[in-house]
XYZ file of N, CA and C in Angstrom:
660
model
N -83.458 136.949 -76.173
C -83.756 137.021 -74.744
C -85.264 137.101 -74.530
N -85.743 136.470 -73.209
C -87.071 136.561 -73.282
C -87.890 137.260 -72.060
N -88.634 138.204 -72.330
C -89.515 138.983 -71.416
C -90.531 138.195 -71.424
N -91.100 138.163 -70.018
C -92.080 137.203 -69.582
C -93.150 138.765 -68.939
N -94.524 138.780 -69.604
C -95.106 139.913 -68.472
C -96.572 138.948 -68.096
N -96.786 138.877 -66.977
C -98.298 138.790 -66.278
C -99.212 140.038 -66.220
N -100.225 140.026 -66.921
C -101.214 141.129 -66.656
C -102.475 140.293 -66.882
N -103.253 140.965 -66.663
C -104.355 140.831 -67.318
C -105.089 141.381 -67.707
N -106.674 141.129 -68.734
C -106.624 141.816 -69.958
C -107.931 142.914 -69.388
N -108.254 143.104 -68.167
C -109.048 144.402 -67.397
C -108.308 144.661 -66.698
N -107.155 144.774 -67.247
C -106.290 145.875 -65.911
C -105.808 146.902 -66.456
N -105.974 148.155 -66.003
C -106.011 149.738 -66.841
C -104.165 149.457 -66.940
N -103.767 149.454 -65.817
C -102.331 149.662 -65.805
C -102.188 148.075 -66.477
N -101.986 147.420 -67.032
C -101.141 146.548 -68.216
C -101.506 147.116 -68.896
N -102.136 147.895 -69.470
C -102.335 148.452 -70.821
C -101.666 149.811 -70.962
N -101.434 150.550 -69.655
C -100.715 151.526 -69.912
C -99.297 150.967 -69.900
N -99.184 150.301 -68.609
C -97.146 149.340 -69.030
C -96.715 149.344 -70.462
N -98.257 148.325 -70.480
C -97.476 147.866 -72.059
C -96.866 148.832 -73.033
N -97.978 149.994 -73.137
C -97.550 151.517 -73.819
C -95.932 151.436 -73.585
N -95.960 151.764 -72.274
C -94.572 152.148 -71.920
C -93.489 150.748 -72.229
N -94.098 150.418 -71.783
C -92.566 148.711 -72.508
C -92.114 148.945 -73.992
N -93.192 148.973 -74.687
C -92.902 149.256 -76.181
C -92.548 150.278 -76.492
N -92.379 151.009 -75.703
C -92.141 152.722 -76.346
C -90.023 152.113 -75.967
N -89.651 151.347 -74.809
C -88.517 151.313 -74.410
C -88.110 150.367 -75.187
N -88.834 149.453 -75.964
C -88.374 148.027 -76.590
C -88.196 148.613 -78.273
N -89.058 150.005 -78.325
C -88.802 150.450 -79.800
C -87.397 150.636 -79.919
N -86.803 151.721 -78.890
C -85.708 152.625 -78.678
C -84.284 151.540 -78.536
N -84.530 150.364 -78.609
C -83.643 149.394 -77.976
C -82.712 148.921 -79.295
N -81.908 148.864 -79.859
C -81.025 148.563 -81.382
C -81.187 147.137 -81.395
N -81.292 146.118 -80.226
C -81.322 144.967 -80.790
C -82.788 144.373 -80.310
N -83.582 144.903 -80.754
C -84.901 144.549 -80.240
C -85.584 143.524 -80.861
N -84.419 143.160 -82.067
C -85.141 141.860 -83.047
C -84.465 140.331 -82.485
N -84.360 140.445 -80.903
C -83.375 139.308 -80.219
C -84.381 139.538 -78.927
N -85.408 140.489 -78.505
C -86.192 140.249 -77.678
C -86.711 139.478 -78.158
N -87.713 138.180 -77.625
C -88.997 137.262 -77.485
C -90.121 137.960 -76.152
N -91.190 138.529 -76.244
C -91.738 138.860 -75.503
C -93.109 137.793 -75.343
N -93.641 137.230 -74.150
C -94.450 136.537 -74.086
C -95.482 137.054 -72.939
N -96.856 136.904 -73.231
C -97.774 137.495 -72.160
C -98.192 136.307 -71.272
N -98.227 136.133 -69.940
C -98.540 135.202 -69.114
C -100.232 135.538 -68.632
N -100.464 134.152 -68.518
C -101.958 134.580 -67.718
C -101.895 135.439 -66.160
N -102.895 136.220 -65.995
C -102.906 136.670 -64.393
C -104.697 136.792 -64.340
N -105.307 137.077 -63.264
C -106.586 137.254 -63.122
C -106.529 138.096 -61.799
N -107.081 139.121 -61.893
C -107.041 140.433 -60.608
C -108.611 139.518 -60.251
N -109.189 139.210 -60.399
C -110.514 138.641 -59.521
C -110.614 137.067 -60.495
N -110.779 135.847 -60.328
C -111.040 134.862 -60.841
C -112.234 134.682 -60.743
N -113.056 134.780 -59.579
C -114.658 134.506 -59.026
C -115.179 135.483 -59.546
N -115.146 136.838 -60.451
C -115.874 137.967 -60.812
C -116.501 137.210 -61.487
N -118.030 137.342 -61.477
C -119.447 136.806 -62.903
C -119.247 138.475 -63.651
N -119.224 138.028 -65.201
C -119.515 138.545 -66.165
C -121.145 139.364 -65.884
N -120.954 140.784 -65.772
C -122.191 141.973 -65.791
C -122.459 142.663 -66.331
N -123.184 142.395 -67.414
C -123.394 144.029 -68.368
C -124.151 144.583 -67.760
N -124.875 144.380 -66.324
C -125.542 145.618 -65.935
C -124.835 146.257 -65.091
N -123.493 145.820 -64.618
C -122.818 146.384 -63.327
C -122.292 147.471 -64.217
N -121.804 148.745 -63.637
C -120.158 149.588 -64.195
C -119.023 149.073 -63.507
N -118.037 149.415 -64.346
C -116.841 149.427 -63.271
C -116.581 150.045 -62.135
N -117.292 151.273 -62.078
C -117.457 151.964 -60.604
C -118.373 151.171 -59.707
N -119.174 150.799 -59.776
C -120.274 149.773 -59.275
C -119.228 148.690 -58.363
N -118.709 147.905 -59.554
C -118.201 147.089 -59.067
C -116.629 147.427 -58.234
N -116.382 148.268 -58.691
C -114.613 148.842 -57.889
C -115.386 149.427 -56.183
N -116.840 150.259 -56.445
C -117.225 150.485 -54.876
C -117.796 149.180 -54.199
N -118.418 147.828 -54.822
C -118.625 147.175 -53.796
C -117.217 146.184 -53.768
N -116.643 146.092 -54.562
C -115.509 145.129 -54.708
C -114.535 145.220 -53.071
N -114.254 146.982 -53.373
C -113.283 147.450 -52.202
C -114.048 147.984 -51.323
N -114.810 148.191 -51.262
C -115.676 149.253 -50.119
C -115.812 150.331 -49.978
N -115.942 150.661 -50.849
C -115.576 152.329 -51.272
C -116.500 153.134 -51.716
N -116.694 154.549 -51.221
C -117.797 155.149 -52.360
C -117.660 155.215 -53.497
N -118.729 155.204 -54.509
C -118.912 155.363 -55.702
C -118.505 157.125 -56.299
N -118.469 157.849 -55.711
C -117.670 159.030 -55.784
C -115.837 158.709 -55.601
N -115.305 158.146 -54.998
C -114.336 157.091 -55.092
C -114.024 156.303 -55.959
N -114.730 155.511 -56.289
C -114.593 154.381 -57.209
C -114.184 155.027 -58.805
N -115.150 156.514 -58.697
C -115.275 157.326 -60.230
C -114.255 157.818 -60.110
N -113.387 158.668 -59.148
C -111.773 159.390 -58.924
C -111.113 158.183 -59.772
N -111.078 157.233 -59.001
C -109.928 156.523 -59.738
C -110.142 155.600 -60.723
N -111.268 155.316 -61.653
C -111.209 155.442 -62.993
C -110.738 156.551 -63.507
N -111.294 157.736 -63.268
C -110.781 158.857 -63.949
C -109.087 159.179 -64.234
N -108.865 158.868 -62.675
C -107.182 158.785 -62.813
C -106.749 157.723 -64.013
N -107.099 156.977 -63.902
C -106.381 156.016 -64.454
C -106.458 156.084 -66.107
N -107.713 156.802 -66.312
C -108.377 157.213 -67.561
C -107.359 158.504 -68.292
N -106.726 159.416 -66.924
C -106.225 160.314 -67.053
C -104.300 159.689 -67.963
N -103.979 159.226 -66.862
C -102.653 157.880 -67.477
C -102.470 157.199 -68.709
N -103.567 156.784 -68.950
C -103.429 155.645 -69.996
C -103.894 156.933 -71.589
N -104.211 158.403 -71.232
C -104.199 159.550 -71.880
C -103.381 159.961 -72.289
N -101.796 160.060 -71.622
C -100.581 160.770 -71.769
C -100.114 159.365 -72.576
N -100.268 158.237 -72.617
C -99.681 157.425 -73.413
C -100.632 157.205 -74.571
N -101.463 158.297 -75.029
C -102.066 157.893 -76.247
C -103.226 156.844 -76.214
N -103.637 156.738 -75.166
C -104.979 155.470 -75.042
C -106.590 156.312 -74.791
N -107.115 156.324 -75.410
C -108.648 156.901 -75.330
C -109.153 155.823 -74.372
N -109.179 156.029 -73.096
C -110.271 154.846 -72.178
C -111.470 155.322 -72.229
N -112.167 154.144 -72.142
C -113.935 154.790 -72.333
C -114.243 153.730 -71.390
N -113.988 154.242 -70.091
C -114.408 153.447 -68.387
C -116.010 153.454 -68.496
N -116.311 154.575 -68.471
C -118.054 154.546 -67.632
C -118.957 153.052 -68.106
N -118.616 152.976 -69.692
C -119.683 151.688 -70.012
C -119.045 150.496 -70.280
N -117.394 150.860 -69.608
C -117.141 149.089 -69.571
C -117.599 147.674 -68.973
N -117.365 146.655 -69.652
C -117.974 145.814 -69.315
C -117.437 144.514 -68.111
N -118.254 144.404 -67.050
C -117.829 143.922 -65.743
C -117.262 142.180 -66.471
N -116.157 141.616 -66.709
C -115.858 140.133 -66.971
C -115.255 139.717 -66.823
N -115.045 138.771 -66.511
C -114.074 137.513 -66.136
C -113.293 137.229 -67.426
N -111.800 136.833 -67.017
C -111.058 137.072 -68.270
C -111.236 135.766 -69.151
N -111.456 134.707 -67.732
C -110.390 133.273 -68.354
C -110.627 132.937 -69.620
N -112.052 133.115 -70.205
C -111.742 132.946 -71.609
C -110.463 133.550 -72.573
N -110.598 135.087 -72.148
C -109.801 135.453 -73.302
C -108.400 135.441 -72.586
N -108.130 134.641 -71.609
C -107.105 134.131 -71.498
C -106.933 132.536 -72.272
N -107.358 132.300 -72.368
C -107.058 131.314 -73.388
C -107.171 131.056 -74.722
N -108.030 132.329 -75.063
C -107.581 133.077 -76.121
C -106.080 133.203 -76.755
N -105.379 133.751 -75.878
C -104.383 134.325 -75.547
C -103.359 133.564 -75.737
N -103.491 132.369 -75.367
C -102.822 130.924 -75.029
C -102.909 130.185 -76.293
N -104.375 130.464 -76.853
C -104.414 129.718 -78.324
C -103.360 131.090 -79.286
N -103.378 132.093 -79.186
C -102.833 132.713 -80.479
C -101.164 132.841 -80.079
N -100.748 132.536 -78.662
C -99.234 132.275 -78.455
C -98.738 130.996 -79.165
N -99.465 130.044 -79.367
C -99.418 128.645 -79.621
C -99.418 128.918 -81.285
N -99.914 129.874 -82.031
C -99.827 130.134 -83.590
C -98.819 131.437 -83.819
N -98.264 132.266 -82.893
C -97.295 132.646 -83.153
C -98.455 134.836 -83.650
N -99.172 134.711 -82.917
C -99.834 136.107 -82.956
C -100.339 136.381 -81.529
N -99.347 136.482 -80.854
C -100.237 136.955 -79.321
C -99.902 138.128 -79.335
N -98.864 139.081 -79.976
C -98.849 140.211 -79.543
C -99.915 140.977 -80.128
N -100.278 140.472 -81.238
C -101.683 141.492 -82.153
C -102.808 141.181 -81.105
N -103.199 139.654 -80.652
C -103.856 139.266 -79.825
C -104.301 139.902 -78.904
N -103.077 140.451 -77.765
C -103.445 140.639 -76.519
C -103.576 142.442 -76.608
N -102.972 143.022 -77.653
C -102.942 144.443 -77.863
C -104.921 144.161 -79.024
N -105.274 143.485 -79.190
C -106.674 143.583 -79.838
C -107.808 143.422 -78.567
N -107.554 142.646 -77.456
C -108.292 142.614 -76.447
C -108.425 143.719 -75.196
N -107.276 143.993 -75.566
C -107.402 145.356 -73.924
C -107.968 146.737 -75.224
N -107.834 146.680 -76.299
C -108.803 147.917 -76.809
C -109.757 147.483 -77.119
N -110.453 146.598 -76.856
C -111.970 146.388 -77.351
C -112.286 146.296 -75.938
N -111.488 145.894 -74.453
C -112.164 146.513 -73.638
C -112.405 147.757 -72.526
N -111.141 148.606 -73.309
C -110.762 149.336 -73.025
C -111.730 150.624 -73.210
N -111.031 150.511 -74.961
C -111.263 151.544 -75.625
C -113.107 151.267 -76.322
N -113.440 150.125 -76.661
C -114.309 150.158 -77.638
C -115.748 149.531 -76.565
N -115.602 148.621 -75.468
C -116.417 148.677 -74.440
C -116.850 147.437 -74.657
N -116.078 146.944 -74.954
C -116.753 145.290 -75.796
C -116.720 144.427 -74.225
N -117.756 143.542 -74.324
C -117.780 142.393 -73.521
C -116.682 140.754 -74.054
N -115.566 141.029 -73.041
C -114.396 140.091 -73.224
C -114.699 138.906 -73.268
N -115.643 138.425 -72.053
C -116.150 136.864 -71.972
C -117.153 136.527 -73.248
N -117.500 137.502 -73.781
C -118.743 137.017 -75.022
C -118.264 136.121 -75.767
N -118.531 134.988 -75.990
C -118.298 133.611 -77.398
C -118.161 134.648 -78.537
N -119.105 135.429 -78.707
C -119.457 135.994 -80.262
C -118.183 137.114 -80.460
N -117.991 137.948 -78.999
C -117.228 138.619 -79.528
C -115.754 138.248 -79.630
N -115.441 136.997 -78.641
C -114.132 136.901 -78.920
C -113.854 136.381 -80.391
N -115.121 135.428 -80.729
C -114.587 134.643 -81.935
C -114.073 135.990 -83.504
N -115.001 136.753 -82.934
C -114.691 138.181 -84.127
C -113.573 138.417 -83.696
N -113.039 138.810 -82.576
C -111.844 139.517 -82.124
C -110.911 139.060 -82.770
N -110.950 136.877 -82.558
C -110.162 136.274 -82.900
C -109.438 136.087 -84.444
N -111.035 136.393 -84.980
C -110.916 136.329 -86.674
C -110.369 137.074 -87.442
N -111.015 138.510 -86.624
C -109.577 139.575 -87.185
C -108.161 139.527 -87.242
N -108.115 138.689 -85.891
C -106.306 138.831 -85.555
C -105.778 137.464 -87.046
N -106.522 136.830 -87.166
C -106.259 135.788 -87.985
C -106.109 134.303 -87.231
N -106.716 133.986 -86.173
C -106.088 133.105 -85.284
C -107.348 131.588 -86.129
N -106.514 130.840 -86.254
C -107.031 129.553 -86.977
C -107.768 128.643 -85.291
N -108.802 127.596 -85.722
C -109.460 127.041 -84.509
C -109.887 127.498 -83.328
N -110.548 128.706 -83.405
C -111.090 129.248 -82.586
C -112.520 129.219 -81.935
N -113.755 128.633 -82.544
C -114.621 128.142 -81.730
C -113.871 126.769 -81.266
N -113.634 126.587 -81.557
C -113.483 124.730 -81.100
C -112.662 125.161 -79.648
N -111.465 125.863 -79.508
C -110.912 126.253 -78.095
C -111.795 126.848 -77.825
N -113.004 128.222 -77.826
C -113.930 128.474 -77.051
C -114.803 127.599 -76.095
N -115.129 126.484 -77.497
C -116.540 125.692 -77.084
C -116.073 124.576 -76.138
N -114.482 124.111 -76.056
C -113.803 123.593 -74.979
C -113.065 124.199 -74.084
N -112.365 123.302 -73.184
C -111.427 123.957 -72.451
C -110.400 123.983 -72.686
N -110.081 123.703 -74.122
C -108.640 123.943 -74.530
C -107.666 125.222 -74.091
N -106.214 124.445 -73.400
C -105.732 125.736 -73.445
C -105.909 126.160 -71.923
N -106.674 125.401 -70.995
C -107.400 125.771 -69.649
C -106.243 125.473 -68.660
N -105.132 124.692 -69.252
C -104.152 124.367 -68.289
C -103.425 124.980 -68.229
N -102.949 125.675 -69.457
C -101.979 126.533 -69.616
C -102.617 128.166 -68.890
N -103.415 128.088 -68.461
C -103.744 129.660 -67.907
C -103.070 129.030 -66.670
N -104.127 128.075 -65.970
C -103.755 127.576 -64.853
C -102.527 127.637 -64.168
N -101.343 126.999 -65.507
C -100.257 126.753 -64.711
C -99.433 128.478 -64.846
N -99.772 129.082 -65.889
C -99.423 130.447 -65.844
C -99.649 131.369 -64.070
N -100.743 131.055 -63.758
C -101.556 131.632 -62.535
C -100.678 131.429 -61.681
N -100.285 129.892 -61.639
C -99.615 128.909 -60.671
C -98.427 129.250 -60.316
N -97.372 129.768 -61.311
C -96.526 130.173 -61.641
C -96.615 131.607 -61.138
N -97.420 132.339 -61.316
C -97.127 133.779 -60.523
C -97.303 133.671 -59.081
N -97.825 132.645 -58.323
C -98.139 132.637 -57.257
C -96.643 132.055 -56.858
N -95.774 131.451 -57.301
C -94.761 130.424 -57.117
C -93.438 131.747 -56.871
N -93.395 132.673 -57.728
C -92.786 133.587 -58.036
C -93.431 135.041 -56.937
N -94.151 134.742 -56.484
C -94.735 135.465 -55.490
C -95.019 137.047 -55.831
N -95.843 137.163 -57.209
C -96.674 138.076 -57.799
C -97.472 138.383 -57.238
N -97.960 139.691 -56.751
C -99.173 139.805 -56.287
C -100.104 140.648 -56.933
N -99.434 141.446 -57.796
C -100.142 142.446 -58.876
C -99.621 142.774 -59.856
N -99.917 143.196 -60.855
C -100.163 143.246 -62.410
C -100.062 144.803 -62.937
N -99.237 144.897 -63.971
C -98.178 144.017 -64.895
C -97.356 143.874 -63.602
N -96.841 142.549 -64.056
C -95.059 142.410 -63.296
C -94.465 142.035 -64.814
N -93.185 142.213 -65.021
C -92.181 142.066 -65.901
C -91.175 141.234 -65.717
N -90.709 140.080 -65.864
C -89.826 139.455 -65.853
C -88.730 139.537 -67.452
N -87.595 139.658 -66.726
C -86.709 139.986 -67.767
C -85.496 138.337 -67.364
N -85.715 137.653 -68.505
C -84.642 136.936 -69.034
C -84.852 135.806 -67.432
N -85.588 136.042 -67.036
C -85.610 135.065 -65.694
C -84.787 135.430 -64.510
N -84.628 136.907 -64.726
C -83.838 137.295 -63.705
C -84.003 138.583 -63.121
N -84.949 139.516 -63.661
C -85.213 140.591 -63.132
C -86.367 140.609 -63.036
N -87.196 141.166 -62.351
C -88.515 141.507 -62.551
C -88.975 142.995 -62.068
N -89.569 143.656 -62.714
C -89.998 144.754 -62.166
C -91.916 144.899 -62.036
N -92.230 145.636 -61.156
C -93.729 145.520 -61.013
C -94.358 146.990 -61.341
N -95.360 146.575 -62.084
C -96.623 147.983 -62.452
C -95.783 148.867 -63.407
N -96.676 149.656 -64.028
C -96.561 150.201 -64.813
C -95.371 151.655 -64.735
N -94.210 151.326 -65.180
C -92.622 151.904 -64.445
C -92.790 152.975 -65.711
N -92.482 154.077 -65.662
C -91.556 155.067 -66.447
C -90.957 154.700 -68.023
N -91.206 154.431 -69.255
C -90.209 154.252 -69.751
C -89.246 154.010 -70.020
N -88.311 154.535 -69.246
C -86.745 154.907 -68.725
C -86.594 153.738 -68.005
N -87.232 153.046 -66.978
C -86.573 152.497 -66.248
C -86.893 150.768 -66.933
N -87.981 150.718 -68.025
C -88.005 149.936 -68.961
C -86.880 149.603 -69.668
N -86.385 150.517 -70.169
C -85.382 150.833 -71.130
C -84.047 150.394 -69.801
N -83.661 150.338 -69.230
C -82.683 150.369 -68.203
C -82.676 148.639 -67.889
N -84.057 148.358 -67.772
C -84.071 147.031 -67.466
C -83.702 146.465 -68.471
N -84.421 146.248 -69.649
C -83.907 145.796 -70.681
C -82.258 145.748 -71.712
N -81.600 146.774 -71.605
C -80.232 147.061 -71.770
C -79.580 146.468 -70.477
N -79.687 146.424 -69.508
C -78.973 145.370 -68.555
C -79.341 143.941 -68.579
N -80.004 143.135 -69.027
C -80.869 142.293 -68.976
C -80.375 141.365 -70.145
N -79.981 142.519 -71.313
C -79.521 141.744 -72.590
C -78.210 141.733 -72.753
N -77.735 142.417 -71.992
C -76.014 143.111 -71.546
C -75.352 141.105 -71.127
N -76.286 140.629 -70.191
C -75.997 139.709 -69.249
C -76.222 138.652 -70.228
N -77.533 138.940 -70.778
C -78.346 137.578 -71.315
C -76.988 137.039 -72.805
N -76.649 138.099 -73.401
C -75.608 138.046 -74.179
C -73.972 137.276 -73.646
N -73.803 137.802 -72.490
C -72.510 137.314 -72.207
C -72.798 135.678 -71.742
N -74.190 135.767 -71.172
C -74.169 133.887 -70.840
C -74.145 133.319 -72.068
N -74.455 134.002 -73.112
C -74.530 133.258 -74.560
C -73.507 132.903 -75.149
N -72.283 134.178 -75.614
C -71.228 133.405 -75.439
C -70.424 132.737 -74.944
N -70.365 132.828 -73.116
C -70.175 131.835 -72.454
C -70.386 130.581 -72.557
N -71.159 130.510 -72.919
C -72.209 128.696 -73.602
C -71.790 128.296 -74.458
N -71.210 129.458 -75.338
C -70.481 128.771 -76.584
C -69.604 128.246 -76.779
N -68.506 129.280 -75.840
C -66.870 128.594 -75.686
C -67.082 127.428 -75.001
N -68.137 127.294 -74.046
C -67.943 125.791 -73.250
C -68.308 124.329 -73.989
N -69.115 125.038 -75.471
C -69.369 123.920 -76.501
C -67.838 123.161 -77.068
């Protein structure tokens, strides 16, 4: 069965979801019959890449907000992604535009490593403060994960359609924020849910996805 999630890779909450998805996808007995796939999303597409901005900087002029504001809710969110075991290190993250390492993303789904992939990119910009759009750093990022042809998709736009039509596709499906979860093409749940109700989705989801299966069969 296949989980479809949209996030993207500066969004505090996909990185805490994800925590929580996997903590419900561990607990699950047939979890070697999930296929989980990460879709492109972009919370700002027009953001320019800033190593001089902060994220508070940019969250107070983004929304309009004070910068005493802007710092509350990093902190919150810093506070969240804590109880699931994530060290965030907000203050000196780096302001970037994803689409590269969305196609990143797209190249290591296409070799069969996106989950090391996309769990190697939200802690280097999470946790470690790395600049996502950098050539230099994705190509390291990439090298670690083991991903084969990786300047050559940097130095092109390989891979540029497939974000696209990913994007296209959440807009079609009428996504408006990140994570959303699609289960088996038939459920979807949005933002970062409880565990439990992970776990709930998924055991109903495969409950169904199973009976259309043998259904399909007898009709062979």
């Amino acid at each position: 069965m296949k989980v479809e999630i949209w996030s993207d890779v500066v969004c505090p909450f996909c990185y805490i979801g994800k925590r929580r998805f996997e903590k419900a996808l561990a607990g699950f007995s047939h979890k070697d019959q999930i296929e989980v796939i990460y879709r492109s999303f972009q919370l700002n597409p027009d953001i320019q890449t800033d190593n001089n901005k902060s994220v508070e900087q940019y969250l107070s002029e983004s929304k309009g907000i004070s910068l005493d504001k802007a710092t509350e809710m990093t902190q919150y969110v810093t506070d969240q992604a804590a109880l699931e075991g994530l060290g965030f290190q907000m203050k000196n993250a780096v302001v970037a535009n994803t689409f590269r390492s969305h196609r990143i993303l797209q190249l290591a789904l296409s070799q069969g490593k996106q989950q090391a992939m996309k769990e190697r990119l939200l802690k280097a910009y999470f946790i470690e403060e790395k600049n996502i759009d950098d050539i230099g750093v994705l190509t390291n990022l990439s090298n670690e994960v083991g991903l084969t042809n990786v300047e050559e998709t940097i130095k092109t736009e390989t891979f540029s359609e497939e974000v696209k039509r990913d994007i296209l596709e959440s807009k079609q499906l009428g996504i408006q924020g990140v994570p959303f979860f699609v289960f088996n093409r038939k459920y979807g749940i949005s933002g970062a849910q409880d565990t439990k109700v992970f776990a709930e989705a998924i055991n109903q989801s495969f409950m169904e996805w199973q009976e259309e299966s043998l259904q399909a069969e007898g009709d062979i």
